[in-house]
PDB file of N, CA and C in Angstrom:
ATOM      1  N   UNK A 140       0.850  -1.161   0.000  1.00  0.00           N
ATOM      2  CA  UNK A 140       0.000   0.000   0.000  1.00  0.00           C
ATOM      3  C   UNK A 140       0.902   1.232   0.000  1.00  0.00           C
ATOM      4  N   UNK A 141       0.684   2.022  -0.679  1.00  0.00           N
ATOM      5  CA  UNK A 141       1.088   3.478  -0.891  1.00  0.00           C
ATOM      6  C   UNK A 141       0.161   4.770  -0.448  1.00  0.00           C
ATOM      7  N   UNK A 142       0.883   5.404   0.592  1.00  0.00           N
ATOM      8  CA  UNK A 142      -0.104   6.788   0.827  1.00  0.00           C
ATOM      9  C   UNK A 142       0.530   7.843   1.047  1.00  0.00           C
ATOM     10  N   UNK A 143       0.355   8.985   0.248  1.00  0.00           N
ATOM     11  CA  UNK A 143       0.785  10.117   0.535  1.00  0.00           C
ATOM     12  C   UNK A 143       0.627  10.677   2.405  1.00  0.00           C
ATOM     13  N   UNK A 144       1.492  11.586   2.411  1.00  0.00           N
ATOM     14  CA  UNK A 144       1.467  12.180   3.721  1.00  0.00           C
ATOM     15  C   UNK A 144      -0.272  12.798   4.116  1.00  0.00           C
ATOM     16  N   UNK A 145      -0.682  13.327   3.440  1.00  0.00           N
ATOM     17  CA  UNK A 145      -1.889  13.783   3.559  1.00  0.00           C
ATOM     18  C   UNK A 145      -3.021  12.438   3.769  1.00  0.00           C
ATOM     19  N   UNK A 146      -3.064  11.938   2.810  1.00  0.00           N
ATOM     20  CA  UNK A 146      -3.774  10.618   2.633  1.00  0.00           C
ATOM     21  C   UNK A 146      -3.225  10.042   4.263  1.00  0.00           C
ATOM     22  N   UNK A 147      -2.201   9.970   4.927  1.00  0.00           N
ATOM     23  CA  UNK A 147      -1.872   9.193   5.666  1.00  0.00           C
ATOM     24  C   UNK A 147      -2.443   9.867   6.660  1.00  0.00           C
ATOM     25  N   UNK A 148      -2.686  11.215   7.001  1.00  0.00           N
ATOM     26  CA  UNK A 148      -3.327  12.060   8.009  1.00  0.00           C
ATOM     27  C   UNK A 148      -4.584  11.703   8.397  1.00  0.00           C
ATOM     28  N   UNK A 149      -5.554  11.419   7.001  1.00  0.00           N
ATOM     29  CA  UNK A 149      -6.837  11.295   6.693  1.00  0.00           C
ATOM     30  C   UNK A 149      -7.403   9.984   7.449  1.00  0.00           C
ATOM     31  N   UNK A 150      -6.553   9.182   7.184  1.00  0.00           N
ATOM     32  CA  UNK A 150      -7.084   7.529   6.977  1.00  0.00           C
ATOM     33  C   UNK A 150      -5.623   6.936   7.487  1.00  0.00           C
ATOM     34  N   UNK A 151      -5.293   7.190   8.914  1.00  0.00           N
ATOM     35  CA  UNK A 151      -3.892   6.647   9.812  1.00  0.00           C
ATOM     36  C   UNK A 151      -4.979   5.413   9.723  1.00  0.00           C
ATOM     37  N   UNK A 152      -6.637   5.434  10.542  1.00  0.00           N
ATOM     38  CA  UNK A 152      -6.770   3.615  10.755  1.00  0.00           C
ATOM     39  C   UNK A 152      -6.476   2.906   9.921  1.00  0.00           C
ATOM     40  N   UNK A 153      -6.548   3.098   8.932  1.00  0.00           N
ATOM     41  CA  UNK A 153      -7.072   2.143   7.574  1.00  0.00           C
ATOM     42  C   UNK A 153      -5.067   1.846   7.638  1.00  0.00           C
ATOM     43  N   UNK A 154      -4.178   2.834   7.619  1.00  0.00           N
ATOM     44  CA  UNK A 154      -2.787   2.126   7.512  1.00  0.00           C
ATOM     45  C   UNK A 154      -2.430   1.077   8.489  1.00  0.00           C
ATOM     46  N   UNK A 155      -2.853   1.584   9.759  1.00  0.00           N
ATOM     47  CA  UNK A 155      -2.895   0.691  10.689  1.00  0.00           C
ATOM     48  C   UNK A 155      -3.283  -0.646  10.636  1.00  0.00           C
ATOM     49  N   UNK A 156      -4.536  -0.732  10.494  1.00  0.00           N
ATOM     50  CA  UNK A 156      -5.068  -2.199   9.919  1.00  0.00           C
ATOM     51  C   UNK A 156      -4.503  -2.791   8.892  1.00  0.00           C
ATOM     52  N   UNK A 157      -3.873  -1.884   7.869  1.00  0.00           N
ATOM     53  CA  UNK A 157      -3.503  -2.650   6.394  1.00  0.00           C
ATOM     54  C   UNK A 157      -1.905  -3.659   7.376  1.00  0.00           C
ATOM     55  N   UNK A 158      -1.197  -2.821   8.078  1.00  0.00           N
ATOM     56  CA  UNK A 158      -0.071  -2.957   8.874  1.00  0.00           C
ATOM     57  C   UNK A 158       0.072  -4.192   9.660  1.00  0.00           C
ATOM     58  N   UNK A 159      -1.291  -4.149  10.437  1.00  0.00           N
ATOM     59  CA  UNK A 159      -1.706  -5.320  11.286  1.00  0.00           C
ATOM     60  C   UNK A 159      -2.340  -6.523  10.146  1.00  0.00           C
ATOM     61  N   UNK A 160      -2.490  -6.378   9.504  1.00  0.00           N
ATOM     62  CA  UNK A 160      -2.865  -7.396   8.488  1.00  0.00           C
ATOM     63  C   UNK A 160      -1.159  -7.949   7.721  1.00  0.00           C
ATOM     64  N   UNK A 161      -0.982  -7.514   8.054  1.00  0.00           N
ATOM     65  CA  UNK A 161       0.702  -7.922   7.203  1.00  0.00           C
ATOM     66  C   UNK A 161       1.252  -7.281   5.978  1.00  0.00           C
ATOM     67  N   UNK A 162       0.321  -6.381   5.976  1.00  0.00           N
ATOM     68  CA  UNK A 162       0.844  -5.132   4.638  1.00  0.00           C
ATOM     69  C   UNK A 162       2.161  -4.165   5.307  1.00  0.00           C
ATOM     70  N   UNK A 163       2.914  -3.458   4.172  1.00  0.00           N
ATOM     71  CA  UNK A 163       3.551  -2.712   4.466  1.00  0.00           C
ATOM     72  C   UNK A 163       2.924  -1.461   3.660  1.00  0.00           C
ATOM     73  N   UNK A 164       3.077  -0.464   4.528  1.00  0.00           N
ATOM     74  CA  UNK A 164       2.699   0.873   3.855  1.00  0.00           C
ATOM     75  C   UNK A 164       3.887   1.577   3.379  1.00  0.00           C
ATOM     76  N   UNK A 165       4.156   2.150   2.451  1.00  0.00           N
ATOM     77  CA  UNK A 165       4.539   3.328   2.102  1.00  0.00           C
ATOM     78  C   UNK A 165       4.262   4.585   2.369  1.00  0.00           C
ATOM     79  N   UNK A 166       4.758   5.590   3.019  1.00  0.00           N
ATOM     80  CA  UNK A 166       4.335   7.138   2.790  1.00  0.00           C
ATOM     81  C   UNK A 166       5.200   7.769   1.955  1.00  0.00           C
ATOM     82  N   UNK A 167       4.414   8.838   1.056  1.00  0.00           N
ATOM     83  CA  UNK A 167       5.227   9.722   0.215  1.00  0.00           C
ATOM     84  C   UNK A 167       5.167  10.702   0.396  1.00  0.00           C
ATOM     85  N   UNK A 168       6.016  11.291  -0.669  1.00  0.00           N
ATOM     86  CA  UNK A 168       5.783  13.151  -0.112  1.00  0.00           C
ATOM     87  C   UNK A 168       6.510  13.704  -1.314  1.00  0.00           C
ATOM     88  N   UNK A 169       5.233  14.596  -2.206  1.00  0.00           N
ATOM     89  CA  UNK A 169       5.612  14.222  -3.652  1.00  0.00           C
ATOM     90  C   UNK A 169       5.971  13.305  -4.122  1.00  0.00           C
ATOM     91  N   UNK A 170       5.689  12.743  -3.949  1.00  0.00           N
ATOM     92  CA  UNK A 170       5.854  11.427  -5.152  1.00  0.00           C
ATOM     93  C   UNK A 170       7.028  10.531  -4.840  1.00  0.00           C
ATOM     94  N   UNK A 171       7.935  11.422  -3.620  1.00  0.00           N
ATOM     95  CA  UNK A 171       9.125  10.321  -3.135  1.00  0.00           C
ATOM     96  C   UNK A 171       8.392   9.523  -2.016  1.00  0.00           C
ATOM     97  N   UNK A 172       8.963   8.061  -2.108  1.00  0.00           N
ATOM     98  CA  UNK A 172       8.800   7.379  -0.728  1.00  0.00           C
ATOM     99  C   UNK A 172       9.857   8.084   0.341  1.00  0.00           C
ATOM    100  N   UNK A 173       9.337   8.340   1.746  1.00  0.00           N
ATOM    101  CA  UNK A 173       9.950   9.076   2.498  1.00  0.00           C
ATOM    102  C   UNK A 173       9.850   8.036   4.211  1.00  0.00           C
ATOM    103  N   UNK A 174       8.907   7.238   3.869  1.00  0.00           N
ATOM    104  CA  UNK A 174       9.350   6.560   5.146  1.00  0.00           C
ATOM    105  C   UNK A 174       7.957   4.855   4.338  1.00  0.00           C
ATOM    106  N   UNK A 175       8.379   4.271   5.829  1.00  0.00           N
ATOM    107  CA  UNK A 175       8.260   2.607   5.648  1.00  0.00           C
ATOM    108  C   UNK A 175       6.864   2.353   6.892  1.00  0.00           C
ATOM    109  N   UNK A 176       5.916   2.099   6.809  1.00  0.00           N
ATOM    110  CA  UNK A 176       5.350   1.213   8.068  1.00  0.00           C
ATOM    111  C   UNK A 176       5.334  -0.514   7.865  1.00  0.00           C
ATOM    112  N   UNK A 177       5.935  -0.832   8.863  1.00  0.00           N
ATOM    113  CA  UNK A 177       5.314  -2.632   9.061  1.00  0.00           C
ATOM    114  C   UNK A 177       5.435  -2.533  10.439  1.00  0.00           C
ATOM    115  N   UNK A 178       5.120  -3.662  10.904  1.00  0.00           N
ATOM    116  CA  UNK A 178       4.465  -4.670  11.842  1.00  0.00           C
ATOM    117  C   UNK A 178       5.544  -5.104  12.694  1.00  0.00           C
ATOM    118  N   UNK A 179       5.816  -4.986  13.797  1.00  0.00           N
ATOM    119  CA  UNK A 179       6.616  -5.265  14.999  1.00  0.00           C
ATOM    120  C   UNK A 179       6.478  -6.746  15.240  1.00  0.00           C
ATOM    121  N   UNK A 180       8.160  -6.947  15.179  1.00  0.00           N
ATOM    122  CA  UNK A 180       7.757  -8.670  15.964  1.00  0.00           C
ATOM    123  C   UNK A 180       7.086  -8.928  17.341  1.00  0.00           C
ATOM    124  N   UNK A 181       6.297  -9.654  17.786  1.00  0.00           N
ATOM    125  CA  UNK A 181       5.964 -10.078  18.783  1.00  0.00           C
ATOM    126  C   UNK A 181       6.886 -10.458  19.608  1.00  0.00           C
ATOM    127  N   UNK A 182       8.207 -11.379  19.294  1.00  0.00           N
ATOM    128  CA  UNK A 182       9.449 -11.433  20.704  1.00  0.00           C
ATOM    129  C   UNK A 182       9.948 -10.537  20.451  1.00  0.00           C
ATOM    130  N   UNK A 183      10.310 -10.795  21.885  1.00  0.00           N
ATOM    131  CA  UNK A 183      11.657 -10.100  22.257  1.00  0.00           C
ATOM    132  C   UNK A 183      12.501 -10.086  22.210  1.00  0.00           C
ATOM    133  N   UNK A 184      13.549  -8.880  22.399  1.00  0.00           N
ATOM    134  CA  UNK A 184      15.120  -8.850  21.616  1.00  0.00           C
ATOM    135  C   UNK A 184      15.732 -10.091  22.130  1.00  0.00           C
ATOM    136  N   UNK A 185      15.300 -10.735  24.119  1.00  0.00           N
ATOM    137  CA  UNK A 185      16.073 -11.603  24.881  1.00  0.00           C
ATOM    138  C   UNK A 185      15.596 -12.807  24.454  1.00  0.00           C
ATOM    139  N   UNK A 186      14.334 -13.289  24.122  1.00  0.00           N
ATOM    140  CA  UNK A 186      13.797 -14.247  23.118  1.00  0.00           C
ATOM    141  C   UNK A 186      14.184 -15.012  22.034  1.00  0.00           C
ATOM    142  N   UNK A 187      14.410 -13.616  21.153  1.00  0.00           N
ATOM    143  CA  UNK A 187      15.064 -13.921  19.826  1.00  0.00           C
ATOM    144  C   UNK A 187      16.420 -14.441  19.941  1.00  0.00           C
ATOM    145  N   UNK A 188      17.228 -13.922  21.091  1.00  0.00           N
ATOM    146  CA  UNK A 188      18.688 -14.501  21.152  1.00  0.00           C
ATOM    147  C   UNK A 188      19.251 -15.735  21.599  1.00  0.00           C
ATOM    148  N   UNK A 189      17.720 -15.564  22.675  1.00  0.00           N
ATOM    149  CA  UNK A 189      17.965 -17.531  23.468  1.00  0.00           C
ATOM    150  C   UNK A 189      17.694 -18.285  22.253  1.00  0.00           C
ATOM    151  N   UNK A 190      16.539 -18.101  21.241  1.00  0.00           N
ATOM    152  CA  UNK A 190      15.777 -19.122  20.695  1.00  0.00           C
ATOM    153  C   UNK A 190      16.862 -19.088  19.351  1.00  0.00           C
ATOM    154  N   UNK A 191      18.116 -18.231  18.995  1.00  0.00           N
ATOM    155  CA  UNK A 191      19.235 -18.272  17.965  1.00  0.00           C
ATOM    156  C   UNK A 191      20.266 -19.118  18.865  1.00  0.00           C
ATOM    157  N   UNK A 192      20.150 -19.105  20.510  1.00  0.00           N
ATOM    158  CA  UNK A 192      21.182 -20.280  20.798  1.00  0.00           C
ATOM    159  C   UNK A 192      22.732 -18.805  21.357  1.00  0.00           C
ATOM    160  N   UNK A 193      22.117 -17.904  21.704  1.00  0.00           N
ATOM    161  CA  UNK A 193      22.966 -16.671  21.634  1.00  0.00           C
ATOM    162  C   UNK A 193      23.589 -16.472  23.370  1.00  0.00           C
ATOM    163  N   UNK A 194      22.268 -16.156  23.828  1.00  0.00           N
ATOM    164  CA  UNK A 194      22.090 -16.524  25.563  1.00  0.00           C
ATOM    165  C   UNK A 194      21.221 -17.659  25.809  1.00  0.00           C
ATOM    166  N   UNK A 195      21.760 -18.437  26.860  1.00  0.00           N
ATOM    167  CA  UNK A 195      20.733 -19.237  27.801  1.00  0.00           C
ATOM    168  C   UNK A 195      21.141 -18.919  28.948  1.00  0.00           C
ATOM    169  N   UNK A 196      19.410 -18.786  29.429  1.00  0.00           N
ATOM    170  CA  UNK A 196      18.862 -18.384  30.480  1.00  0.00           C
ATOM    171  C   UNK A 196      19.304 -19.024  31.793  1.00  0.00           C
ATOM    172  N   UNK A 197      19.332 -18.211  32.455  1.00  0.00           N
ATOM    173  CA  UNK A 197      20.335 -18.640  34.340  1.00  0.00           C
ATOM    174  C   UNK A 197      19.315 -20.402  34.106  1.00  0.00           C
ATOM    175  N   UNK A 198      19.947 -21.288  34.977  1.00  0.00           N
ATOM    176  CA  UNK A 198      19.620 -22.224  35.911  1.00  0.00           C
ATOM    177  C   UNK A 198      18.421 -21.956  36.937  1.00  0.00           C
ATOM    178  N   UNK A 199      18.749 -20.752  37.638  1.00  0.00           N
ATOM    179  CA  UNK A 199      18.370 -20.601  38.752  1.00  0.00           C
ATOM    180  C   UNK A 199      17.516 -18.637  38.922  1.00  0.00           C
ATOM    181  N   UNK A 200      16.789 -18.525  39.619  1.00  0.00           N
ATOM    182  CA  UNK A 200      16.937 -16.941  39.849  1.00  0.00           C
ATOM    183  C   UNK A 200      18.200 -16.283  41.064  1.00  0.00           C
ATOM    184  N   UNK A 201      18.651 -15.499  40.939  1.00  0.00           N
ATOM    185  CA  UNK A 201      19.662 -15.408  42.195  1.00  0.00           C
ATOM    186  C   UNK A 201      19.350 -13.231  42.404  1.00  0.00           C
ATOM    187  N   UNK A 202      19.096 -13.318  43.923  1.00  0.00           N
ATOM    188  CA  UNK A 202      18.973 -11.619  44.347  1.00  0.00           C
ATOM    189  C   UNK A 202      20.405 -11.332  43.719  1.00  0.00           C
ATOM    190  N   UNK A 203      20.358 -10.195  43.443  1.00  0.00           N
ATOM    191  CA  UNK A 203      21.370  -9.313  43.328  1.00  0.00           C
ATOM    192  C   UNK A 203      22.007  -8.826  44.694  1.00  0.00           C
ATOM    193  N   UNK A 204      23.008  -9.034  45.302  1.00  0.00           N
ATOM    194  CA  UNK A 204      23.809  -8.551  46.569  1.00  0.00           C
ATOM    195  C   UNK A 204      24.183  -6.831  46.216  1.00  0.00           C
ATOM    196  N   UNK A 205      23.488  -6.557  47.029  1.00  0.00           N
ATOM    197  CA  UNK A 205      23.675  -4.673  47.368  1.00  0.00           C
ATOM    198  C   UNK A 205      25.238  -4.365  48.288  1.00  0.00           C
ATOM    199  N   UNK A 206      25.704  -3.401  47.570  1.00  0.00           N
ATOM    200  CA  UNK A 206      27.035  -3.141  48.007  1.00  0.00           C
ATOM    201  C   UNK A 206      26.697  -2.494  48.945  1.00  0.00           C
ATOM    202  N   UNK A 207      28.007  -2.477  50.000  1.00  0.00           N
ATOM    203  CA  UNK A 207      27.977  -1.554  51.421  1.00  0.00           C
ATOM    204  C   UNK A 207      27.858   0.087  50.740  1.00  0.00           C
ATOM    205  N   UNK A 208      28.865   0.339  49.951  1.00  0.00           N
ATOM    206  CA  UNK A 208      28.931   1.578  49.158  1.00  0.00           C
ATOM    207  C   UNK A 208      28.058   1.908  48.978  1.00  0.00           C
ATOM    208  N   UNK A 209      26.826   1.747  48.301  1.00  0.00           N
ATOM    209  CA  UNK A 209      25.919   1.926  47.763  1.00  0.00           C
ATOM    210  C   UNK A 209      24.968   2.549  48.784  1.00  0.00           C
ATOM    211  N   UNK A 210      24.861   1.713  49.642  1.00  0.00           N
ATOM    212  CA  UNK A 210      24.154   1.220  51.201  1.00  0.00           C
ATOM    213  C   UNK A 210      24.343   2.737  51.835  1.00  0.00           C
ATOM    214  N   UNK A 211      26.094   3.255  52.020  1.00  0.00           N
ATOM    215  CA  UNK A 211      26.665   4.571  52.740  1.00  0.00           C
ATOM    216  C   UNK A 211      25.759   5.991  51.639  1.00  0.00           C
ATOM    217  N   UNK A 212      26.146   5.660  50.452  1.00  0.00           N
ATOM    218  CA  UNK A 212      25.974   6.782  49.665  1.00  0.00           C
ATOM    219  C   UNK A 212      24.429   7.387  49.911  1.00  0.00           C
ATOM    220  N   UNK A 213      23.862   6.084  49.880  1.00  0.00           N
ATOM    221  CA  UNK A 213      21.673   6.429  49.963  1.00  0.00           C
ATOM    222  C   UNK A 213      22.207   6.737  51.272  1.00  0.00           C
ATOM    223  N   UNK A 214      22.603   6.605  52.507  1.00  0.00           N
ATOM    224  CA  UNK A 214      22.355   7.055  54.012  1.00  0.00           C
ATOM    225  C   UNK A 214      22.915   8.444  53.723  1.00  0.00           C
ATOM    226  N   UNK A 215      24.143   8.744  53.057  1.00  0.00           N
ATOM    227  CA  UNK A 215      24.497  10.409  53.076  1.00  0.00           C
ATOM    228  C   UNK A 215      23.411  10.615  52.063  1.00  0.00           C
ATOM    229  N   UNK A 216      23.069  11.046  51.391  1.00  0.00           N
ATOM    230  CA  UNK A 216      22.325  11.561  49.940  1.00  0.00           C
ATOM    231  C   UNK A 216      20.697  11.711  50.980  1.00  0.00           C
ATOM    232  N   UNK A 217      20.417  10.900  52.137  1.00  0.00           N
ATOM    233  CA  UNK A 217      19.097  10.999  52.941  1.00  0.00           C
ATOM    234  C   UNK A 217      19.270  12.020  53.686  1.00  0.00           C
ATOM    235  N   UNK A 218      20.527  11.763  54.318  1.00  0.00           N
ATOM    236  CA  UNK A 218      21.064  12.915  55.467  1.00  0.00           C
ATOM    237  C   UNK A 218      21.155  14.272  54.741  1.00  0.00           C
ATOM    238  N   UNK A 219      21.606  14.267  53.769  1.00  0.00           N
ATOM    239  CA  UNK A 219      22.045  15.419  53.343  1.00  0.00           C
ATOM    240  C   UNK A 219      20.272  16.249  52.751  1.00  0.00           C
ATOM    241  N   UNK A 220      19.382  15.542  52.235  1.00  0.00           N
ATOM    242  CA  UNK A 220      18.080  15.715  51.637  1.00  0.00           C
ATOM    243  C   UNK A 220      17.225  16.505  53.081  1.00  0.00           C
ATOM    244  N   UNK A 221      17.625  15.914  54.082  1.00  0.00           N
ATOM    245  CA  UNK A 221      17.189  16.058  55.318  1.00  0.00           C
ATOM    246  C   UNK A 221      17.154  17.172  55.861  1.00  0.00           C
ATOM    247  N   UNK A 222      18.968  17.450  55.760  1.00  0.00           N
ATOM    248  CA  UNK A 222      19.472  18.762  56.112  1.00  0.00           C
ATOM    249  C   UNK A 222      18.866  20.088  55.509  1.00  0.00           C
ATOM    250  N   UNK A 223      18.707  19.834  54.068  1.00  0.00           N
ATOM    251  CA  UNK A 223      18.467  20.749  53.179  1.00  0.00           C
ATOM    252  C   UNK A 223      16.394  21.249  53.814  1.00  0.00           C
ATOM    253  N   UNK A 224      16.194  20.202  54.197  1.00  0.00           N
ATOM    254  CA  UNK A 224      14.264  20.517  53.619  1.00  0.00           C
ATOM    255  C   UNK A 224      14.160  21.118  55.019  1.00  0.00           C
ATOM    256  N   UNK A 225      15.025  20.869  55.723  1.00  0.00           N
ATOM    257  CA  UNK A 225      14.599  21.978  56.831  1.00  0.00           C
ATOM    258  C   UNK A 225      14.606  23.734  57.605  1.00  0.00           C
TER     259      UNK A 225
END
């Protein structure tokens, strides 16, 4: 399907649906093609990479361990928020 910029203003559902149907649209602008619509894959980028054999997925779930650092910085950055609002 081909639609001018205007045409595409008019009647976005109708591209939409043509899109979701498995069409690709064209938009023009004068008479140049100036851009592309299609249809988004359904997976995901982490999907697509397990199911190419790229990543596999942990064994297990595991927490993330919070650094002491981290731990000091939020206690000053509170203290200091503290100091200020009063």
């Amino acid at each position: 399907m081909e639609l001018t910029v205007t045409q595409l203003r008019k009647d976005l559902t109708r591209a939409l649906e043509a899109v979701k149907a498995g069409d690709e649209v064209v938009i023009t602008e004068r008479g140049a093609p100036i851009a592309r619509l299609g249809g988004v894959e359904s997976s995901t980028l982490l999907a697509q990479l397990e199911a190419d054999g790229v990543l596999t997925p942990p064994a297990q779930s595991r927490a993330v361990p919070r650094l002491p650092e981290a731990e000091a910085a939020k206690d000053a950055l509170s203290s200091l928020l503290g100091r200020l609002r009063r």
